[in-house]
XYZ file of N, CA, C and O in Angstrom:
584
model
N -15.987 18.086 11.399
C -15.660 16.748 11.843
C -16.638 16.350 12.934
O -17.108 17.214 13.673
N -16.974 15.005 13.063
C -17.645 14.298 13.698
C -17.100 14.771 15.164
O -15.924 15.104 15.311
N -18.267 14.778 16.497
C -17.997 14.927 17.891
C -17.464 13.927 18.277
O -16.856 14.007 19.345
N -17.500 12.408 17.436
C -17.239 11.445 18.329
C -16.185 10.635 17.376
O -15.855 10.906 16.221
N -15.813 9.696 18.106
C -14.976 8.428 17.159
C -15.460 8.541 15.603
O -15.025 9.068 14.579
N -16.939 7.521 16.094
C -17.566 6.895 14.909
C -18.170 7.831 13.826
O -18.340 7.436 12.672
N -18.491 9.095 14.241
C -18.533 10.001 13.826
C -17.928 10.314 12.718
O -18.544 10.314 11.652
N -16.439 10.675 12.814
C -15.172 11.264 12.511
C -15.236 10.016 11.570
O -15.581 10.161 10.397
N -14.849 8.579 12.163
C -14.643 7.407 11.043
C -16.006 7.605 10.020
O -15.567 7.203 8.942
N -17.215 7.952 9.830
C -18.320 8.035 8.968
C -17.233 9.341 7.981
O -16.616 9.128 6.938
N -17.314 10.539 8.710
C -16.867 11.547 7.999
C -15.329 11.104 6.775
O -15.220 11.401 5.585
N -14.538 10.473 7.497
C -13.211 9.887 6.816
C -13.382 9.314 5.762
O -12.574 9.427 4.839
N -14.670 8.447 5.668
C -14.912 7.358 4.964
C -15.708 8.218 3.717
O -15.572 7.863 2.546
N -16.320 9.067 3.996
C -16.982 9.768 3.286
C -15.737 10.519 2.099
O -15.760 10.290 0.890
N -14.710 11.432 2.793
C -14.045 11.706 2.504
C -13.172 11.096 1.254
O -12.678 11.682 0.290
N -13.160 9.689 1.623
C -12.344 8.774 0.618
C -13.365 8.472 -0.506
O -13.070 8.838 -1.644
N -14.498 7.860 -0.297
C -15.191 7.746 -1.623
C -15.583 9.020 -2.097
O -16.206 9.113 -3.155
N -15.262 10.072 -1.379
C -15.584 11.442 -2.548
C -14.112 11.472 -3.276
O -14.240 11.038 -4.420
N -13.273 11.702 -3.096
C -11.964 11.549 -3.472
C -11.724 10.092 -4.778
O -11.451 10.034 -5.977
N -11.952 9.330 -3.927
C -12.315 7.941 -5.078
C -12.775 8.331 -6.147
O -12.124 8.462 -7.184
N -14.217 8.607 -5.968
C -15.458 9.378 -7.031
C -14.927 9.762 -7.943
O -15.546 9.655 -9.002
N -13.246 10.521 -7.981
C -12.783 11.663 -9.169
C -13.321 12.837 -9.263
O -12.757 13.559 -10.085
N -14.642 13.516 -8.456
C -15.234 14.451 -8.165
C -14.190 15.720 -7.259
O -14.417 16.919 -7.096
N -13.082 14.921 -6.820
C -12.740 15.722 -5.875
C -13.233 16.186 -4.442
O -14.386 16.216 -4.011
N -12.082 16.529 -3.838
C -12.108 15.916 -2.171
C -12.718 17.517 -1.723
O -12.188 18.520 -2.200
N -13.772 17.602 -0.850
C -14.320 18.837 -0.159
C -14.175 18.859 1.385
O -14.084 19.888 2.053
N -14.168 17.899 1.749
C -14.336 17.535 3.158
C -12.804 17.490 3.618
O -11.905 16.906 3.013
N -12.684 18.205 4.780
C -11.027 17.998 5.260
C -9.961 18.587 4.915
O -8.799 18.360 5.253
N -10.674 19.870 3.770
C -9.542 20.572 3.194
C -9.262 21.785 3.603
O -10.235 22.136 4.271
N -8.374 22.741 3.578
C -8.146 24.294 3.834
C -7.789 24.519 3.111
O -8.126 24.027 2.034
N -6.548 25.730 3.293
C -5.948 26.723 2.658
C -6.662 27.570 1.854
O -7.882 27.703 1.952
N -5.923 28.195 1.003
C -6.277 29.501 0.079
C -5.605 29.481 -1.424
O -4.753 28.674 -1.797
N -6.058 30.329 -2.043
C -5.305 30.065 -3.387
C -5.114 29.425 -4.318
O -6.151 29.338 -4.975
N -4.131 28.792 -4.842
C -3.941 28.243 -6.144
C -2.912 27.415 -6.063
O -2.551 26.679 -6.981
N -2.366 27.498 -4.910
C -1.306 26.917 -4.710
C -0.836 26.302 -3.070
O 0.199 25.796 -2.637
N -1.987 26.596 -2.544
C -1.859 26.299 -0.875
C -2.800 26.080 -0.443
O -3.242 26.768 0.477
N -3.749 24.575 -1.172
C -4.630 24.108 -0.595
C -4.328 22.877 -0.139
O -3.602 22.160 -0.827
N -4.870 22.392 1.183
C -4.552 21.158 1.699
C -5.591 20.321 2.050
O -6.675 20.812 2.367
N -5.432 19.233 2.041
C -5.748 17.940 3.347
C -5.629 18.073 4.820
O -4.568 17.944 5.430
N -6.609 18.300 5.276
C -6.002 18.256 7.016
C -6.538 17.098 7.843
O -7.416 16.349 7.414
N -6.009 16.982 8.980
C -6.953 15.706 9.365
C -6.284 15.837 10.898
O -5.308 15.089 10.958
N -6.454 16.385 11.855
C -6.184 16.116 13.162
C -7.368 15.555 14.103
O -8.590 15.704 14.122
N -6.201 14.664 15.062
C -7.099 13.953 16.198
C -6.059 13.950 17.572
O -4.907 13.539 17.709
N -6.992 14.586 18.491
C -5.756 14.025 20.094
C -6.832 13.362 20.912
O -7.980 13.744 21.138
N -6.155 12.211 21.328
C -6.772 12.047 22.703
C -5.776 11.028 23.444
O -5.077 10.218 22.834
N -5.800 11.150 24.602
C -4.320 9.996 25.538
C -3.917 9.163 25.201
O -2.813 8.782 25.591
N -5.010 8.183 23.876
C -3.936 7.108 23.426
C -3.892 7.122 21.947
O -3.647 6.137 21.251
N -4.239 8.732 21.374
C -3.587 8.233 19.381
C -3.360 10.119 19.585
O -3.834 10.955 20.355
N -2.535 10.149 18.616
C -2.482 11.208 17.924
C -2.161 11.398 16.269
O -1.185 10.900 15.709
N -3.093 12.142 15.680
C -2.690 11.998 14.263
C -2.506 13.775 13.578
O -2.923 14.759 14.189
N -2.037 13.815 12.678
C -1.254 15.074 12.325
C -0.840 14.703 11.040
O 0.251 14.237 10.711
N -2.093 15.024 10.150
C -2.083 14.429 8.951
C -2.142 16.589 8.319
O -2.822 17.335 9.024
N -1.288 17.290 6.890
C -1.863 17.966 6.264
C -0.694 17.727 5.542
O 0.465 17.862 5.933
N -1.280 17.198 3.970
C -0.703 17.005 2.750
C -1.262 17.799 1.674
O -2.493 17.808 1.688
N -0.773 18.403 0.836
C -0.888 19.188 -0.041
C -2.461 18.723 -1.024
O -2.601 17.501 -1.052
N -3.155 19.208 -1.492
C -4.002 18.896 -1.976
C -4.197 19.920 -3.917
O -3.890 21.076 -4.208
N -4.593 19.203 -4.475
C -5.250 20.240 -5.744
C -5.120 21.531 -6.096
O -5.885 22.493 -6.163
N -3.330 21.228 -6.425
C -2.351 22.309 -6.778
C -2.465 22.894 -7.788
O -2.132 22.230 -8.770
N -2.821 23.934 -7.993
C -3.449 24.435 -9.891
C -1.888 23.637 -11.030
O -2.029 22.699 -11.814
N -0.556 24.387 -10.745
C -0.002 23.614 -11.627
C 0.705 22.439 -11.270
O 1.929 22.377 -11.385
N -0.081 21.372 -10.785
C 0.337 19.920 -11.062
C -0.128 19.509 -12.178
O -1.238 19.998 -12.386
N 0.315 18.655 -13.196
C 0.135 18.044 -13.901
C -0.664 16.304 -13.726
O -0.084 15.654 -12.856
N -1.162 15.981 -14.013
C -1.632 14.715 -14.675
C -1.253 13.694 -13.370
O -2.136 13.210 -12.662
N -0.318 13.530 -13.235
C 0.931 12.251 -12.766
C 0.998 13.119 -11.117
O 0.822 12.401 -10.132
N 1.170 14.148 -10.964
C 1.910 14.886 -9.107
C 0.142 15.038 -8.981
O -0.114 14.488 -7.910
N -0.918 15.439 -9.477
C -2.150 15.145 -9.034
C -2.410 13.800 -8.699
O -2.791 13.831 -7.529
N -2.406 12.460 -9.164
C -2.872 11.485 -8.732
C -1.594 10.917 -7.932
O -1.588 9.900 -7.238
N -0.607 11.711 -8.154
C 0.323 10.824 -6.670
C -0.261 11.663 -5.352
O -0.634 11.019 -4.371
N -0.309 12.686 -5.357
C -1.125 13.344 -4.024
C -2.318 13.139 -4.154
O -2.881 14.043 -3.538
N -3.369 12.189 -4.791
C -4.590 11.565 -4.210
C -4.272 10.411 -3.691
O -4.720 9.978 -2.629
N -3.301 9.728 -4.580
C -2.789 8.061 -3.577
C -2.654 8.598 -2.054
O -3.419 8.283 -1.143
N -1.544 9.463 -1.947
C -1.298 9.994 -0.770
C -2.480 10.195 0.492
O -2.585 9.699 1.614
N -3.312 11.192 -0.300
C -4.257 11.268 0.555
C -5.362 10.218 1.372
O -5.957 10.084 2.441
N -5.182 9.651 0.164
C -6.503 8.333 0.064
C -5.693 7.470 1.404
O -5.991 7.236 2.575
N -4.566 7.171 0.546
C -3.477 6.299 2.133
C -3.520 6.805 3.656
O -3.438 6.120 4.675
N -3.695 8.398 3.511
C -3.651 8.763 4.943
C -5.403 8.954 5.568
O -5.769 9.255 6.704
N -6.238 8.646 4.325
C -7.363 8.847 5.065
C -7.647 7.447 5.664
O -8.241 7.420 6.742
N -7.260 6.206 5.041
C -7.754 4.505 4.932
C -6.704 4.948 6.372
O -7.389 5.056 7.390
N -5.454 5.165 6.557
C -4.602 5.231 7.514
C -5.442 5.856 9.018
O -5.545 5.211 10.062
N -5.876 6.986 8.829
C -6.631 7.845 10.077
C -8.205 6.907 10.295
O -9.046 6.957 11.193
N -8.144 6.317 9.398
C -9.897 5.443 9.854
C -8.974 4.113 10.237
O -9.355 3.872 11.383
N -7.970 3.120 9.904
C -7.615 2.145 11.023
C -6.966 2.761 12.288
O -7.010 2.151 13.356
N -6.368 3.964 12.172
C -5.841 4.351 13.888
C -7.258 4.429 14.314
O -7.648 3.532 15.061
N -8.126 5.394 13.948
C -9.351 5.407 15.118
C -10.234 4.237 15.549
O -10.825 4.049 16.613
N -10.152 3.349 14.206
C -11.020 2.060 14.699
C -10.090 1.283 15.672
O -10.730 0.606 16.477
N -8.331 1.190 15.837
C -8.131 0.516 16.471
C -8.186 1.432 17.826
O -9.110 0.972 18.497
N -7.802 2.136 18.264
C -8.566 3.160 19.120
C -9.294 2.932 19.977
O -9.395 2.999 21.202
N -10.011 2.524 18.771
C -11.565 2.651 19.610
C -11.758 1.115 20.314
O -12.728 0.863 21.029
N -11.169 0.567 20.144
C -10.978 -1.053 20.526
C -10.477 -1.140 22.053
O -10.893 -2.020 22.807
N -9.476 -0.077 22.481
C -8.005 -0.306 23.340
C -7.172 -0.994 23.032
O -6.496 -1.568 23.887
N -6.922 -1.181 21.504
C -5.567 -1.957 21.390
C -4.516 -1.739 21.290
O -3.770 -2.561 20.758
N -3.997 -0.385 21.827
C -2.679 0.619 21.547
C -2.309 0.168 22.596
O -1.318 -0.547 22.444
N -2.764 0.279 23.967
C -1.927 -0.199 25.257
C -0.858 0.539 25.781
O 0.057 0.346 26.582
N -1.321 1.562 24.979
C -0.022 2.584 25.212
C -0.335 4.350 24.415
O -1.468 4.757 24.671
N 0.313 5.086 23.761
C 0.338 5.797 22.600
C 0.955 5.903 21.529
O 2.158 6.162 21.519
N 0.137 5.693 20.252
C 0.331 5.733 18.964
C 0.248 7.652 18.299
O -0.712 8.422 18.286
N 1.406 7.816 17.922
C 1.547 9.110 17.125
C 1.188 8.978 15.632
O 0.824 7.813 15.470
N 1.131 9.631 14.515
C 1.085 9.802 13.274
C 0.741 10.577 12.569
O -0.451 10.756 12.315
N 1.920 11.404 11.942
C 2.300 12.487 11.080
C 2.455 12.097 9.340
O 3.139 11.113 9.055
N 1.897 12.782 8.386
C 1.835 12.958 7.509
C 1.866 14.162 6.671
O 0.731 14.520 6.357
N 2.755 14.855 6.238
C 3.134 16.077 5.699
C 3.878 15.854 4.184
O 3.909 14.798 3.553
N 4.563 17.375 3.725
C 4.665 16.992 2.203
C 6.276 16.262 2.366
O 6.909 15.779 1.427
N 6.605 16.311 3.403
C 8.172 16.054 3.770
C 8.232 14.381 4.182
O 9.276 13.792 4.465
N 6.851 13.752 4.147
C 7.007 12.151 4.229
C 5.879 11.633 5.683
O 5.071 12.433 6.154
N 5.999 10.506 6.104
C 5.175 10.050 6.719
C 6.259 9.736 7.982
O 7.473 9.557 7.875
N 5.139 9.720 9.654
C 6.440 9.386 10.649
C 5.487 8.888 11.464
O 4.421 9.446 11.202
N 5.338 7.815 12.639
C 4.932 7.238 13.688
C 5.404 6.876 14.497
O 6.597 6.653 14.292
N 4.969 6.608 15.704
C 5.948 6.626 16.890
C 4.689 5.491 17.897
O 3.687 6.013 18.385
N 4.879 4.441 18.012
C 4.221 3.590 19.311
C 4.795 3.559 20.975
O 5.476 2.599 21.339
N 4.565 4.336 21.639
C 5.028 4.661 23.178
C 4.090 3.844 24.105
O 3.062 4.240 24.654
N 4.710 2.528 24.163
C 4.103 1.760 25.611
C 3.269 2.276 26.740
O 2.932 3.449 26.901
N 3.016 1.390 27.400
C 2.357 1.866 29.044
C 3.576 2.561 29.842
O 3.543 3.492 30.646
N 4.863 1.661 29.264
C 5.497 2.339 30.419
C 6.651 3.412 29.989
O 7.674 3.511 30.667
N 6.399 4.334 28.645
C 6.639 5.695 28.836
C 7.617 5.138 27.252
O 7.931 5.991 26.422
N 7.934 3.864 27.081
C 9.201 3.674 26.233
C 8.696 3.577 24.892
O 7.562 3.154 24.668
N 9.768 4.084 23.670
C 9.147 3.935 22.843
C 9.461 2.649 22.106
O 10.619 2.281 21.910
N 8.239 1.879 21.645
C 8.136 0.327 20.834
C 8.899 0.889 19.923
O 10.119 0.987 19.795
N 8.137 1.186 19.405
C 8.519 1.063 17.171
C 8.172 2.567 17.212
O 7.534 3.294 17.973
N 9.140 2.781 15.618
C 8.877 3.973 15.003
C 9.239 3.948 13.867
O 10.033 3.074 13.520
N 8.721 4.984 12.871
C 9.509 4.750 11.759
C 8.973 5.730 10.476
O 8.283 6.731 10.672
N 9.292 5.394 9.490
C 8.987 6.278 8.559
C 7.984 5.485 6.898
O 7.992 5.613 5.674
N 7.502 4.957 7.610
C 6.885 3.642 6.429
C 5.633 3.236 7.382
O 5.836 2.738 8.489
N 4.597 3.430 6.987
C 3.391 2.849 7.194
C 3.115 1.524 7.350
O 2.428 1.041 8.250
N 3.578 1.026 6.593
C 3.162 -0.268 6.097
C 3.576 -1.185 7.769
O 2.665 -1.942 8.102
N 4.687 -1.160 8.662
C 4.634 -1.527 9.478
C 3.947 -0.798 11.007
O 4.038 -1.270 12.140
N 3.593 -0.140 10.788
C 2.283 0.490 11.637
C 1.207 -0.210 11.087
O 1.052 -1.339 11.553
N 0.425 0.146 10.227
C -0.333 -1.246 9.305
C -0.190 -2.578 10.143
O -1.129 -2.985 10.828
N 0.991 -3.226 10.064
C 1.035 -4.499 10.681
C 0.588 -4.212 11.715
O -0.613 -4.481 11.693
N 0.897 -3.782 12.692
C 0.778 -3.993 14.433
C -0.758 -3.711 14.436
O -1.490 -4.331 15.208
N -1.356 -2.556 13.370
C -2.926 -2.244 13.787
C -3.689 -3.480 13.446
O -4.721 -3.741 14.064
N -3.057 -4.576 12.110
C -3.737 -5.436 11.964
C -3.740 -6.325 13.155
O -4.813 -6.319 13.759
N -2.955 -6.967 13.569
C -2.576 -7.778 14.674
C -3.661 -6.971 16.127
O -4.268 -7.660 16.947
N -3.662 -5.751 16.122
C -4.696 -5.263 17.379
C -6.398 -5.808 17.075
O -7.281 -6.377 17.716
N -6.185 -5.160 15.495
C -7.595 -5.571 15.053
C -8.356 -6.915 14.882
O -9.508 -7.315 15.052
N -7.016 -7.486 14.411
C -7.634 -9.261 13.750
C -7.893 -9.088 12.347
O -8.875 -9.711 11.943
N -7.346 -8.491 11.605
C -7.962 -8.103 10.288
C -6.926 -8.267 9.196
O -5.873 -8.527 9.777
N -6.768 -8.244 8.154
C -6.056 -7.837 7.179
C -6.262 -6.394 6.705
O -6.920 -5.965 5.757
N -5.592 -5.825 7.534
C -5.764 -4.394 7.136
C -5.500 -3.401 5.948
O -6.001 -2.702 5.068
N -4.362 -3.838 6.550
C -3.313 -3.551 5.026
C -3.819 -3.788 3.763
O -4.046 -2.784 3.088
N -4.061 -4.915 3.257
C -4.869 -5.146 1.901
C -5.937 -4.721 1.870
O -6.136 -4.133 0.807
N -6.903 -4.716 2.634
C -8.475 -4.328 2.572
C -8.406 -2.667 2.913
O -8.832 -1.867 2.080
N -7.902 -2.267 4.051
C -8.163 -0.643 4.075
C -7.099 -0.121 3.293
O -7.539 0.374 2.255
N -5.611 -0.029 3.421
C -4.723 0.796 3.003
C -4.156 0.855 1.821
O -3.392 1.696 1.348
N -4.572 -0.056 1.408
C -3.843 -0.368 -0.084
C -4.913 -0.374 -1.191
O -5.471 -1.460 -1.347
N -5.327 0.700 -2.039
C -6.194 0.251 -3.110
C -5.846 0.485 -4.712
O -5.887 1.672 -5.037
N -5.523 -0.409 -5.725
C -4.930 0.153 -6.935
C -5.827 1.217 -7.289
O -5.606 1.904 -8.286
């Protein structure tokens, strides 16, 4: 992974059009075996944290649990490149958490002054607030791709 922000966002991005490609994802992965390989994707710093590892290119998935764990992935990579770009802005104003595992997705927005905004278990409204930091349509353009 990249030393820096923009770095890391080059590497992410990379990540997704290899994944896109149908070539399969190299970048960002671990485990061992045949059955315990993953996606990883961590970041800390005082105002994001992310804690992304979703299962990756399970020998027996079939057809259909393979391309639902690339949606997955693809979502949490478009997801980890708008937290860092908004990030990188100062538009959190506070701290933004975000977890992604095989057990579901979770975020947590904690103000300046210690309390927590929003949380929840659905992206899509984390999405909102990053668009609104950014100015962007996020959601349609990064996170969402048929």
């Amino acid at each position: 992974m990249g030393e820096n922000m923009e770095e890391t966002i080059d590497e992410l991005s990379a990540a997704l059009e290899e994944l896109e490609s149908g070539q399969g994802l190299s970048r960002f992965t671990g485990g061992h075996g045949v059955q315990s390989r993953v996606f990883e994707f961590r970041w800390s710093e005082p105002s994001l944290e992310i804690d992304f590892r979703l299962p990756y290119d399970l020998a027996f998935d079939d057809d259909d649990a393979r391309k639902a764990r690339e949606t997955e992935i693809g979502a949490a990579l478009r997801m980890a490149i708008l937290l860092l770009k908004t990030a990188g802005t100062g538009g959190f104003g506070g701290r933004v958490s975000a977890t992604a595992t095989s057990r579901g997705v979770f975020y947590e927005i904690v103000g300046e002054d210690g309390e927590t905004e929003d949380s929840g278990d659905d992206w899509s409204h984390l999405a909102n607030r990053l668009e609104n930091a950014l100015g962007f349509n996020s959601w349609n353009d990064l996170i969402i791709r048929p």
